[in-house]
Tab-separated table of C-alpha atoms in Angstrom:
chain	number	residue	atom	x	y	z
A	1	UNK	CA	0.000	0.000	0.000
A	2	UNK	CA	0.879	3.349	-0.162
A	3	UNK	CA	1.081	3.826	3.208
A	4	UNK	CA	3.467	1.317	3.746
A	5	UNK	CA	1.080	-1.461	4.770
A	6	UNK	CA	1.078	-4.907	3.373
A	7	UNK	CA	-1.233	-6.454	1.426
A	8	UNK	CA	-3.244	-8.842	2.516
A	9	UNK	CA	-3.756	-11.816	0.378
A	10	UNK	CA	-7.259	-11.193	-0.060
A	11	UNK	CA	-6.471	-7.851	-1.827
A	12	UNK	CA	-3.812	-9.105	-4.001
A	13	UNK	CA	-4.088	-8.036	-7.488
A	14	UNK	CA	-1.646	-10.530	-9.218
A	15	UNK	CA	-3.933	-13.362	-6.888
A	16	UNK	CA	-7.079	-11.751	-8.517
A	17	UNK	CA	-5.818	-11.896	-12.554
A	18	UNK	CA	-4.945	-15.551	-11.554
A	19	UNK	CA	-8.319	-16.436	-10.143
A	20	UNK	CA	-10.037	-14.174	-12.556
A	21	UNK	CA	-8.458	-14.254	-15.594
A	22	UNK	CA	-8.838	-10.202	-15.449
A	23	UNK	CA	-6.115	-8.201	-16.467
A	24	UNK	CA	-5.731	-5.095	-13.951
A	25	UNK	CA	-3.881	-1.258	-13.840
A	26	UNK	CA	-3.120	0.436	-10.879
A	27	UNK	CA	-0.904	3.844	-10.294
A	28	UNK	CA	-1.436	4.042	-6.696
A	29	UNK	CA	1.342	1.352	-5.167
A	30	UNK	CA	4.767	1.870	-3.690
A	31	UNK	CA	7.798	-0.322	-3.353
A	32	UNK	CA	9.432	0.583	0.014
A	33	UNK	CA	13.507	0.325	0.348
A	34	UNK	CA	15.191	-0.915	3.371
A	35	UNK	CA	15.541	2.552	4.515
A	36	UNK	CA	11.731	3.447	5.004
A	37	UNK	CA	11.677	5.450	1.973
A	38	UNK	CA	9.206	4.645	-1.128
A	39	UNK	CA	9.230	4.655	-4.689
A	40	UNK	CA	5.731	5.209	-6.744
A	41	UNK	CA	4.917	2.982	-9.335
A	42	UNK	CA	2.467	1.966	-11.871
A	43	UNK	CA	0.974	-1.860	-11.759
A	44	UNK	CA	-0.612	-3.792	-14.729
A	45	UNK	CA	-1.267	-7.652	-14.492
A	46	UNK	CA	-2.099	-9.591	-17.771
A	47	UNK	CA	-3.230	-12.826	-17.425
A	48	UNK	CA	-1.368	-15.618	-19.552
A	49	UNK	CA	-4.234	-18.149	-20.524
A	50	UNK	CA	-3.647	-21.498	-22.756
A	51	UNK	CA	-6.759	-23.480	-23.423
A	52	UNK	CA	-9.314	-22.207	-21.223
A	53	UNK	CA	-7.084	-22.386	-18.081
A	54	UNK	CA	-5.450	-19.345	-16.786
A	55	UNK	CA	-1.250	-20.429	-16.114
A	56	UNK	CA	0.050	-17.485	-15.056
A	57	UNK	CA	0.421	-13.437	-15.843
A	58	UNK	CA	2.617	-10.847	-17.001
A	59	UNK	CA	3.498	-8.496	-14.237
A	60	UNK	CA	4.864	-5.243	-14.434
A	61	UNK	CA	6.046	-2.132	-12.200
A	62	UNK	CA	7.059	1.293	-13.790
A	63	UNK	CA	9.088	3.776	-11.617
A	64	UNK	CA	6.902	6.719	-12.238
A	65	UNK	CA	8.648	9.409	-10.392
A	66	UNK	CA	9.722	11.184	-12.549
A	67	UNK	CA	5.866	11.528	-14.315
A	68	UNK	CA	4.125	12.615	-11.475
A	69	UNK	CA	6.675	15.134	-11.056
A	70	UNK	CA	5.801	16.288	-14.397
A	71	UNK	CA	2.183	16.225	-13.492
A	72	UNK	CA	2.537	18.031	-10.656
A	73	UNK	CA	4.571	20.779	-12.168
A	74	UNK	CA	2.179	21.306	-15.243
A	75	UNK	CA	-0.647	21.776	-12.338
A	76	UNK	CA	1.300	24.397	-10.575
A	77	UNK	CA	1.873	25.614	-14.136
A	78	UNK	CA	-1.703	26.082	-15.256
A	79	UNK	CA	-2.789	26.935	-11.425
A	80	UNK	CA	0.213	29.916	-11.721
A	81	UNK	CA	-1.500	31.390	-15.176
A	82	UNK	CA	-5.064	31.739	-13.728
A	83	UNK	CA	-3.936	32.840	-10.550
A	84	UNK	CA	-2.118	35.402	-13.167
A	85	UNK	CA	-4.658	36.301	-15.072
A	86	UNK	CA	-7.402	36.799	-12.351
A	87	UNK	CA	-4.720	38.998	-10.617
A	88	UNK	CA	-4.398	41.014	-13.922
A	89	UNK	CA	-7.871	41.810	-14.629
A	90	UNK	CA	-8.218	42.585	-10.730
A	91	UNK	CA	-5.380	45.149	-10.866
A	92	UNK	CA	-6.648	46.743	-14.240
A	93	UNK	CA	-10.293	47.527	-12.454
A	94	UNK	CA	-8.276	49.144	-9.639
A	95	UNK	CA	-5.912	51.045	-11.641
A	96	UNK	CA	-9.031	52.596	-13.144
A	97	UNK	CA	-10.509	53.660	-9.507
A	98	UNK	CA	-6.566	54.519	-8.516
A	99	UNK	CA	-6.752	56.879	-11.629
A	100	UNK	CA	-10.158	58.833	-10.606
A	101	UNK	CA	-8.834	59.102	-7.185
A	102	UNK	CA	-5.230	60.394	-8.097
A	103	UNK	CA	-6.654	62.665	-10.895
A	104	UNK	CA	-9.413	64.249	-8.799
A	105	UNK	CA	-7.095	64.588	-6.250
A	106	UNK	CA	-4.598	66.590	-7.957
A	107	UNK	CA	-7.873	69.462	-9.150
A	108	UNK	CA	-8.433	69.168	-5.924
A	109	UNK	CA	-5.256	70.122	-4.342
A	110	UNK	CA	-4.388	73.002	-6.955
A	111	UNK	CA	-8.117	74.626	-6.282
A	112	UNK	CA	-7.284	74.535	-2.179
A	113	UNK	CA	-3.907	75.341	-2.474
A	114	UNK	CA	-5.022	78.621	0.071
A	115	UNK	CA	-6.509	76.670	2.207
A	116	UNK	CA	-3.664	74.646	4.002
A	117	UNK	CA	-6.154	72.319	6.132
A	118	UNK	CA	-8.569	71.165	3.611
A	119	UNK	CA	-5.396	70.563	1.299
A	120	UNK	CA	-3.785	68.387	4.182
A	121	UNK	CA	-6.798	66.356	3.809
A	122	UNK	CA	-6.145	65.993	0.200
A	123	UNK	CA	-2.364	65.315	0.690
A	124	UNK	CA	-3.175	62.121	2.935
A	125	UNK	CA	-6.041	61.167	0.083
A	126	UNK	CA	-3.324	60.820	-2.801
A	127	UNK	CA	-0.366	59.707	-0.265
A	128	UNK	CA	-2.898	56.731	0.468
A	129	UNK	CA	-3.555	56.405	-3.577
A	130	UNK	CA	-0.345	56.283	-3.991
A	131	UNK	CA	0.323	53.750	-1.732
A	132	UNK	CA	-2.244	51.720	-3.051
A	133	UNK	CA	-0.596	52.412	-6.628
A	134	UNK	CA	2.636	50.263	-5.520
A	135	UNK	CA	0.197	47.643	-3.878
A	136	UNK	CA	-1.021	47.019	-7.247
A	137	UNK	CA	2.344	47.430	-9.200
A	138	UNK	CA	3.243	44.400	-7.482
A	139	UNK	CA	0.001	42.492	-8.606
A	140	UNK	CA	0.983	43.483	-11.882
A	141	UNK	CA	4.114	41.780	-11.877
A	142	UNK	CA	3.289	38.710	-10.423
A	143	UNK	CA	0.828	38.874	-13.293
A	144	UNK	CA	3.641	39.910	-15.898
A	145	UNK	CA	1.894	42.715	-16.722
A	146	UNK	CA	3.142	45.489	-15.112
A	147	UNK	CA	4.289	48.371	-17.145
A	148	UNK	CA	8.335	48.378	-17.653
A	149	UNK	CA	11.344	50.549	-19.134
A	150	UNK	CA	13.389	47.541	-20.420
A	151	UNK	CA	16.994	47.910	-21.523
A	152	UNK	CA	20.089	46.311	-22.086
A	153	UNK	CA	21.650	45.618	-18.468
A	154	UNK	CA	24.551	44.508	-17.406
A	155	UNK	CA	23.737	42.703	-14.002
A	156	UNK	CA	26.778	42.824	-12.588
A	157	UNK	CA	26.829	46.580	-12.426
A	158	UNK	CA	23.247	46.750	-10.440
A	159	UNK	CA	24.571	44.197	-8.318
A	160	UNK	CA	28.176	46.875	-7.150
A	161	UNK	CA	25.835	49.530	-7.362
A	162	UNK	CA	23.242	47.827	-5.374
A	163	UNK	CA	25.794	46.432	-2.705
A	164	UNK	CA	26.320	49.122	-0.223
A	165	UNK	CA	22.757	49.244	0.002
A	166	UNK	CA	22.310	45.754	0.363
A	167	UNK	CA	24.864	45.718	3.468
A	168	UNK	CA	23.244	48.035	4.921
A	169	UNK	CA	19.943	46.070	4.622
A	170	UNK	CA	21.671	42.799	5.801
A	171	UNK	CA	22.634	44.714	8.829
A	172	UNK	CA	26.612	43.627	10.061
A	173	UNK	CA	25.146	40.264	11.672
A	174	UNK	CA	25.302	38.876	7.845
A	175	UNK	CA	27.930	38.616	5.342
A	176	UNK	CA	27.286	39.587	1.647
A	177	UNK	CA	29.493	38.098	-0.610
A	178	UNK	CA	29.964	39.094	-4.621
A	179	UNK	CA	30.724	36.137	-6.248
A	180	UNK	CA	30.305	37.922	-10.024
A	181	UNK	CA	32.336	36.031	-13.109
A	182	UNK	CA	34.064	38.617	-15.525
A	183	UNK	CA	32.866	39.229	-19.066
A	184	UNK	CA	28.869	38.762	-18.194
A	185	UNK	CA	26.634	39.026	-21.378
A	186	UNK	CA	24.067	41.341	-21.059
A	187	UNK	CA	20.417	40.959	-20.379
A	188	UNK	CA	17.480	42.709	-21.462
A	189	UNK	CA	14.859	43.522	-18.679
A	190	UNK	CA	13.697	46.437	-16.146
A	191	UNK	CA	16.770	47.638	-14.209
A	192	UNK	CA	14.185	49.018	-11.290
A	193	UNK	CA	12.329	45.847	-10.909
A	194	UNK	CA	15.355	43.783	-11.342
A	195	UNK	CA	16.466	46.001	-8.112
A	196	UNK	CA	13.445	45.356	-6.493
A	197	UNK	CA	13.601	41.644	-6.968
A	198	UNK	CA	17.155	41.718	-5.466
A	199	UNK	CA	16.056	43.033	-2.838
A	200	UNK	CA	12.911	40.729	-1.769
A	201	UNK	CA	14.962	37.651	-2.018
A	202	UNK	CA	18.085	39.240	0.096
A	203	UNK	CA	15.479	40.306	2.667
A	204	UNK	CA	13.768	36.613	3.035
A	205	UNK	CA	17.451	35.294	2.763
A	206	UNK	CA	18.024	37.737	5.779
A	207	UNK	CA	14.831	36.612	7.834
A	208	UNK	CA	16.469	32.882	7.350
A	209	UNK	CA	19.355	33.206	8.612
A	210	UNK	CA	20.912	33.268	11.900
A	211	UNK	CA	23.349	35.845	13.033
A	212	UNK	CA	27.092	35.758	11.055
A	213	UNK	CA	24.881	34.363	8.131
A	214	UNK	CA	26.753	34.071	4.425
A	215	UNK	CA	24.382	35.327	1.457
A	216	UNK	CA	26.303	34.831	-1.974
A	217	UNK	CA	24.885	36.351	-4.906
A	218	UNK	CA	26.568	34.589	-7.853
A	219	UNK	CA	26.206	35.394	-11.680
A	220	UNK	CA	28.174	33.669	-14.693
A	221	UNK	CA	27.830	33.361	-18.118
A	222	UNK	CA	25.635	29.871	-19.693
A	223	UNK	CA	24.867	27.935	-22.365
A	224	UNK	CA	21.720	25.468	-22.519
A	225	UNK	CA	21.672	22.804	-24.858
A	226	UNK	CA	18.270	21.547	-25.947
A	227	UNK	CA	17.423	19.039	-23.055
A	228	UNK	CA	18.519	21.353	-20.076
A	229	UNK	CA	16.696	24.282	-21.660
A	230	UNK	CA	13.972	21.726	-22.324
A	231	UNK	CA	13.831	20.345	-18.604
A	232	UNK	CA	13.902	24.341	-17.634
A	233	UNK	CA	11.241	25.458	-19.908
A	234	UNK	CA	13.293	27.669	-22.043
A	235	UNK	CA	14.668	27.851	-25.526
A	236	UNK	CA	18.180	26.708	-26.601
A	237	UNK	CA	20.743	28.986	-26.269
A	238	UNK	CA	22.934	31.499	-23.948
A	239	UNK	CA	21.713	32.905	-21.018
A	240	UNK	CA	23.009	34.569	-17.648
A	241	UNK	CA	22.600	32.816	-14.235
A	242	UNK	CA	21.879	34.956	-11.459
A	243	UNK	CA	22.027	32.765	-7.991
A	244	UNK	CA	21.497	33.800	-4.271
A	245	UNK	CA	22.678	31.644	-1.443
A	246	UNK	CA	22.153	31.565	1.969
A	247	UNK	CA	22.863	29.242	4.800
A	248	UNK	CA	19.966	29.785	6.668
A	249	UNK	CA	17.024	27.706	7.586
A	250	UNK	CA	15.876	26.436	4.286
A	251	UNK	CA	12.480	24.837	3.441
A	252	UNK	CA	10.439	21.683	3.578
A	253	UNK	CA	8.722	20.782	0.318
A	254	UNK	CA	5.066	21.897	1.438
A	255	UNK	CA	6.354	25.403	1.704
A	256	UNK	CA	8.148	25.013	-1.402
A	257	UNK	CA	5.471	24.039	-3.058
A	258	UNK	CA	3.861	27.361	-2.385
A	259	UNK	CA	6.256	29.962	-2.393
A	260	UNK	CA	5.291	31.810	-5.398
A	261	UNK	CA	1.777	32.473	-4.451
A	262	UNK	CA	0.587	35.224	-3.995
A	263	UNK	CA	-0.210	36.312	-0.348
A	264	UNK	CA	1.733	32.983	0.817
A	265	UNK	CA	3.930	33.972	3.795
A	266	UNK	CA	5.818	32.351	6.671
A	267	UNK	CA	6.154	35.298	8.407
A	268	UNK	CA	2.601	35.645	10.028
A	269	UNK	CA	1.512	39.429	10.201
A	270	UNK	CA	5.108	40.449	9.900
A	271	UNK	CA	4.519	39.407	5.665
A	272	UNK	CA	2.713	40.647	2.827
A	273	UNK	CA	3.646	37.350	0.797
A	274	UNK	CA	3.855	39.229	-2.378
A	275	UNK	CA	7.637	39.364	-2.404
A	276	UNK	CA	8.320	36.232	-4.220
A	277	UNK	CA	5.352	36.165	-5.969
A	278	UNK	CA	6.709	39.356	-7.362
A	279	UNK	CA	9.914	38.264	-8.105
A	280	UNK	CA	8.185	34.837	-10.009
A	281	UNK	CA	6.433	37.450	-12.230
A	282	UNK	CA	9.460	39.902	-13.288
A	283	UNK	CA	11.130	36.830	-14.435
A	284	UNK	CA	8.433	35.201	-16.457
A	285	UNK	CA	7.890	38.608	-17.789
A	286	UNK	CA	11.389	38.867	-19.328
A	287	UNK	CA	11.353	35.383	-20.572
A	288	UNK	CA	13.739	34.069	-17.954
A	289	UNK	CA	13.235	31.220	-15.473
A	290	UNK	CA	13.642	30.437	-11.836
A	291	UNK	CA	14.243	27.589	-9.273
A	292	UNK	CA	14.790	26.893	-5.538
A	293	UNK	CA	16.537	24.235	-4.161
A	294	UNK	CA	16.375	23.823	-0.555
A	295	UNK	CA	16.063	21.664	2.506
A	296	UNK	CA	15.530	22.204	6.263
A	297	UNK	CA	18.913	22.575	7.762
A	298	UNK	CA	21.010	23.029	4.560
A	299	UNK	CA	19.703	26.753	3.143
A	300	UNK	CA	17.948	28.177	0.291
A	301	UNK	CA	19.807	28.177	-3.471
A	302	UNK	CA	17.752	30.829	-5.778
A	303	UNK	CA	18.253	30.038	-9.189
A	304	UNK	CA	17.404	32.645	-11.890
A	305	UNK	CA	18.143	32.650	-15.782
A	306	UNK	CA	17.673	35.305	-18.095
A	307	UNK	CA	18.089	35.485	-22.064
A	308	UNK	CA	21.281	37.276	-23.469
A	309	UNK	CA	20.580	40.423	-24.645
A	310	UNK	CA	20.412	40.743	-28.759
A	311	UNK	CA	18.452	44.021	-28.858
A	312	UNK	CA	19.787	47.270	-29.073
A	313	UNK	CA	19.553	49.657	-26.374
A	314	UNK	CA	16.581	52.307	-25.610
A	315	UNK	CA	16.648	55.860	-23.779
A	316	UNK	CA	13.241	57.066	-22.774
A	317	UNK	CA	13.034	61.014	-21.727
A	318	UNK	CA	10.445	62.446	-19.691
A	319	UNK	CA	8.425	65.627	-18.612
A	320	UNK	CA	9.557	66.684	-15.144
A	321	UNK	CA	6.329	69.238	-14.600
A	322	UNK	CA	5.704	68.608	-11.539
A	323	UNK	CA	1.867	70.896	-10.327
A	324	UNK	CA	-0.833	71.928	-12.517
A	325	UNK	CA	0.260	75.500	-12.403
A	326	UNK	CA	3.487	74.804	-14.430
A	327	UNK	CA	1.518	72.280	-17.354
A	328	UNK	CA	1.211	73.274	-20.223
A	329	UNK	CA	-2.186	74.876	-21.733
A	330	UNK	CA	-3.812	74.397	-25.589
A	331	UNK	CA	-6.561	74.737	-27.646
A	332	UNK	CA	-6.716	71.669	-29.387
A	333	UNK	CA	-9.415	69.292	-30.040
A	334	UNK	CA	-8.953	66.108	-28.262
A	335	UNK	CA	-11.303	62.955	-28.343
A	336	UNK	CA	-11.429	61.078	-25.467
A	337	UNK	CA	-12.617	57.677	-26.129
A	338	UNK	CA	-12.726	54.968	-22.901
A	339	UNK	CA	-15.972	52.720	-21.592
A	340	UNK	CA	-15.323	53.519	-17.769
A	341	UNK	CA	-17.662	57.220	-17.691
A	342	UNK	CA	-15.422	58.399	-14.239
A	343	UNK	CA	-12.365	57.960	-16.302
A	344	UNK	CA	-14.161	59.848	-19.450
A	345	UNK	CA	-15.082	62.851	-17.340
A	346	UNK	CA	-11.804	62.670	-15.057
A	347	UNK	CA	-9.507	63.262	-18.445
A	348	UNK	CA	-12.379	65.718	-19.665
A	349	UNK	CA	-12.092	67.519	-16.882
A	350	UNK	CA	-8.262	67.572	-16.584
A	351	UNK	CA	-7.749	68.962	-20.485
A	352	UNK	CA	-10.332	71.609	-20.126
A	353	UNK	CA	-9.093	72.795	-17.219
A	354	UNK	CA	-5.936	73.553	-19.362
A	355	UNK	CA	-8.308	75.076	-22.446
A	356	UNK	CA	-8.272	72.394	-24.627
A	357	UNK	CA	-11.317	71.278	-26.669
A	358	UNK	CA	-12.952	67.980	-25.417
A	359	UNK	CA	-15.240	65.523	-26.791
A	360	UNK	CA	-15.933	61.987	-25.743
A	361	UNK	CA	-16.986	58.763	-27.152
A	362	UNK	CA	-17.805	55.283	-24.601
A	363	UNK	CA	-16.061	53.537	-27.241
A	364	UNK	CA	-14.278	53.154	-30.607
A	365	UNK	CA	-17.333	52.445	-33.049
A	366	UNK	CA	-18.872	55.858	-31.117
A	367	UNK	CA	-15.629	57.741	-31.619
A	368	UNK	CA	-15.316	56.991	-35.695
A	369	UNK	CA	-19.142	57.985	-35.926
A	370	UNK	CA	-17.979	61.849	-34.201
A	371	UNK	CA	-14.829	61.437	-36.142
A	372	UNK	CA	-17.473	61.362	-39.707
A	373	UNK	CA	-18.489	64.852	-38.575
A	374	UNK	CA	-15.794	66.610	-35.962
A	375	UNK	CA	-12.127	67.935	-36.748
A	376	UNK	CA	-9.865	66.349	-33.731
A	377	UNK	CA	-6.612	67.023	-33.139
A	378	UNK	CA	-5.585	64.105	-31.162
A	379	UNK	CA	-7.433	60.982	-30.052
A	380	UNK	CA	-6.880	59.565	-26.407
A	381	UNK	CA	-7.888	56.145	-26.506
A	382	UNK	CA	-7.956	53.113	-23.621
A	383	UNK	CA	-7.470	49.610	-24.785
A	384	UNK	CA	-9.722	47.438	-23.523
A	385	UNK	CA	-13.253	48.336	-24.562
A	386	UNK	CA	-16.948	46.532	-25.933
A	387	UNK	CA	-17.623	46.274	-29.452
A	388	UNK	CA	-14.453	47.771	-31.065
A	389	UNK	CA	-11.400	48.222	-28.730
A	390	UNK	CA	-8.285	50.457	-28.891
A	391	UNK	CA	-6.344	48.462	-31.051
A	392	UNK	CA	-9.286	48.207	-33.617
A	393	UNK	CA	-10.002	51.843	-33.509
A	394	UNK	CA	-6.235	52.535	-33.793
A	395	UNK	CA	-5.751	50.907	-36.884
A	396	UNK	CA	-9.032	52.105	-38.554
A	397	UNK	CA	-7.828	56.055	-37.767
A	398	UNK	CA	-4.169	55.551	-38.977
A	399	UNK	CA	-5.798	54.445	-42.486
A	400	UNK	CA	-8.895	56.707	-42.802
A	401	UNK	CA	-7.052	59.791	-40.718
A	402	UNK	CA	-3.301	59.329	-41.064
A	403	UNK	CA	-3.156	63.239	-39.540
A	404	UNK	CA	-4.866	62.331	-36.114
A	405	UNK	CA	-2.356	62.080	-32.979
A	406	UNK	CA	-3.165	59.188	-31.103
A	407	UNK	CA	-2.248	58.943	-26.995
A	408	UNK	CA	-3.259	55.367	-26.217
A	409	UNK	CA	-3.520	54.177	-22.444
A	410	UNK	CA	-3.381	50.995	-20.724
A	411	UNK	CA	-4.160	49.055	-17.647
A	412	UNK	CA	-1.645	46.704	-17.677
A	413	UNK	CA	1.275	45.828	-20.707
A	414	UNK	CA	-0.452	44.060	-23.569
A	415	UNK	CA	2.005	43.105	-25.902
A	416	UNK	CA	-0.935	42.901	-28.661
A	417	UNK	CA	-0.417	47.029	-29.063
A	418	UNK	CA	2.718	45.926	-30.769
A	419	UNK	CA	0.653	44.583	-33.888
A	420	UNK	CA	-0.860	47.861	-34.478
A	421	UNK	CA	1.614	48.785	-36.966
A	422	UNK	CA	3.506	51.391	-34.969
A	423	UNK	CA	6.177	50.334	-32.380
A	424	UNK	CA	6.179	53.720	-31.351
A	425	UNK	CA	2.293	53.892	-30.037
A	426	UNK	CA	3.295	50.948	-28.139
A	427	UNK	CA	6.203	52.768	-26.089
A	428	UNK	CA	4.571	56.206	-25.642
A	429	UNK	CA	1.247	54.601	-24.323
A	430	UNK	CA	-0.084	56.179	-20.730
A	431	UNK	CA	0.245	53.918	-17.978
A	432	UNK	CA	-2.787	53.574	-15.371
A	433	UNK	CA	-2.963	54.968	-12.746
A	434	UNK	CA	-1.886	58.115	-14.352
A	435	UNK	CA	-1.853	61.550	-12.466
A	436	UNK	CA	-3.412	65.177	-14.160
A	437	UNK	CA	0.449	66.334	-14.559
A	438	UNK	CA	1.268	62.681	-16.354
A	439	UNK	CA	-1.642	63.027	-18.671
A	440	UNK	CA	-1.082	66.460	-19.953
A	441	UNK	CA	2.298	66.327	-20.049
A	442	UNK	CA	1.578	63.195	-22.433
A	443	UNK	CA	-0.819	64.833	-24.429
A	444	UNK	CA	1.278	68.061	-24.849
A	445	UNK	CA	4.107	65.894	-26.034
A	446	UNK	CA	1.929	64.368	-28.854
A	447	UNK	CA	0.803	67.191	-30.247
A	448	UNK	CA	4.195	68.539	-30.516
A	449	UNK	CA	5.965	65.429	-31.824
């Protein structure tokens, strides 16, 4: 039995094809070793009959280790995604409300700014936003769908710029160790939530370990040949390792088994148990991959790949306006096209009160029909939306109205704005939760580009 009970004869399956004449399957049996420790196998008796008299049966056990292991990683797989994707669409609703609160907040603030204790009020209102704004940025990555700056980085250099910082973090009761091979390739990803990632898993390393700990962060240069990349769920080819060791407490297998979900923690109220759930989501997000060996009593190994870099690098500038009273005004006519109505009237509300000329549609088959009869300068679109969506309307208007700006915006990254046909939509789109200084400040750059 599985439970490391014999059977008795009664229950014997080889006895039964022998009585029987019935062949039989079973994948629920064990063969136990000497040293109390079991092996799983699958069991099939075939019955051998000559003449009508049953004379024996083929028996056979199959080791199947190494497929339930496979089984049990695909369901962790698949249970990963729609955790994933039910985080996503959670975030993108509150991004939305994060938006109205942010954007109201900031009208709010510039019409009180006389009135110090009514704007205190308002100051604690968008500090809160705000805070909630970096709750949700880490949903977003765990989802792989958090908005990023990606560019070619050499990890090596955030590691020596992030160690001083990192010691001081540890605290002196724990050694840091660089353990960083020469001539590392270079990877493209987000420098800030590479940082950030860093950071979470020195932290847990931290909380592992007892005092005069040793946490080695190790990177070197590798090459995967088609089974390793296979058994690691990447593609063939060169990538950079990225490991962080510690000598602390390790884990058992149940908490293993759970350490990249979301809200897991072993840290009671102390945790948030989004760190590693955060980190599981930058990497995905980049392509990369990421393991943890570890056992009670022998520390934690953190095992992180990432693809060589073959793109070129990217700068991205920005507008450093920081209040209303310094954004810039117009007189254009913008169309604001998006199905949430608070977010309509919140970006209605923000342009006019800078003079510029606003219409709005609830979405894009609404907008071409104003489009048949109104001049617009400059369409700001969301993406997601009923009947025809931001990607739809886009490429409609770049064919019928090539001289229309277009300022798209976005819950979350959706690499499906790349197939537009213009990269450059794609990298100038308006991230949710935006502020009233981030939306004008985007809208006066399109009209000028």
């Amino acid at each position: 039995h599985a439970n490391g009970n014999l059977y008795l004869q009664s229950d014997s399956l080889i006895l039964n094809t022998l009585q029987t004449g019935a062949g039989v399957h079973d994948n629920n049996h064990c063969f136990w070793r000497y040293n109390k420790t079991s092996v799983p196998v699958e069991y099939s008796a075939q019955p051998i009959i000559h003449g009508n008299e049953v004379v024996g049966a083929v028996v056979t056990f199959s080791d199947i280790t190494e497929a339930l292991l496979a089984e049990e990683t695909l369901r962790r797989s698949q249970k990963m995604d729609a955790i994933g994707k039910l985080t996503g669409g959670i975030a993108h609703d509150f991004n939305n409300m994060l938006s109205v609160i942010l954007g109201y907040g900031e009208l709010l603030a510039a019409m009180l700014s006389d009135k110090p204790k009514q704007a205190s009020y308002i100051h604690e209102i968008n500090n809160a936003a705000e805070r909630a704004r970096k709750l949700t940025s880490k949903l977003l990555t765990f989802a792989s769908r958090k908005e990023t700056f990606a560019d070619s980085t050499d990890i090596n250099q955030v590691l020596r710029d992030e160690q001083h910082m990192l010691e001081k973090t540890l605290t002196a009761k724990f050694h840091l160790e660089l353990d960083l091979s020469d001539g590392l390739w270079e990877v493209w990803l987000d420098k800030s939530s590479l940082e950030d990632a860093i950071v979470n898993m020195c932290i847990n390393a931290s909380h592992a370990m007892k005092d005069n700990g040793r946490l080695i962060i190790r990177t070197r240069n590798i090459h995967l040949n088609a089974s390793e990349a296979n058994s690691n769920k990447l593609d063939e080819g060169d990538y950079v390792e990225l490991s962080i060791i510690d000598n602390g407490c390790g884990m058992d297998k149940e908490t293993l088994q759970q350490v990249f979900d979301p809200f897991f923690t072993t840290k009671g109220d102390a945790g948030t148990g989004l760190g590693m759930s955060q980190v599981y989501g930058f990497v995905k997000q980049f392509n990369g991959n990421i393991v943890i060996d570890s056992e009670p009593g022998k520390g934690t190994q953190i095992i992180i790949c990432f693809p060589r870099n073959d793109r070129s690098s990217s700068q991205v500038t920005k507008n450093k306006t920081s209040s209303l009273a310094d954004a810039s005004s117009g007189h254009e006519t913008i169309l604001v096209v998006d199905d949430e109505s608070s977010l309509r009237d919140l970006a209605k509300h923000i342009l006019e009160s800078q003079n510029y000329n606003v219409l709005t549609a609830n979405d894009g088959n609404e907008a071409l029909k104003i489009l048949e009869t109104q001049s617009v300068d400059l369409i700001l679109t969301d993406v997601i939306m009923p009947n025809l969506n931001g990607h739809e309307l886009v490429k409609i208007v770049l064919s019928r109205y090539p001289d229309i700006k277009i300022q798209m915006v976005s819950g979350y990254s959706d690499e499906t704005v790349a197939n537009i046909g213009d990269g450059k939509l794609y990298e100038a789109r308006l991230q949710k939760p935006y502020t009233a200084i981030q939306l004008l400040n985007s809208i006066r750059h399109c009209l000028d580009s």
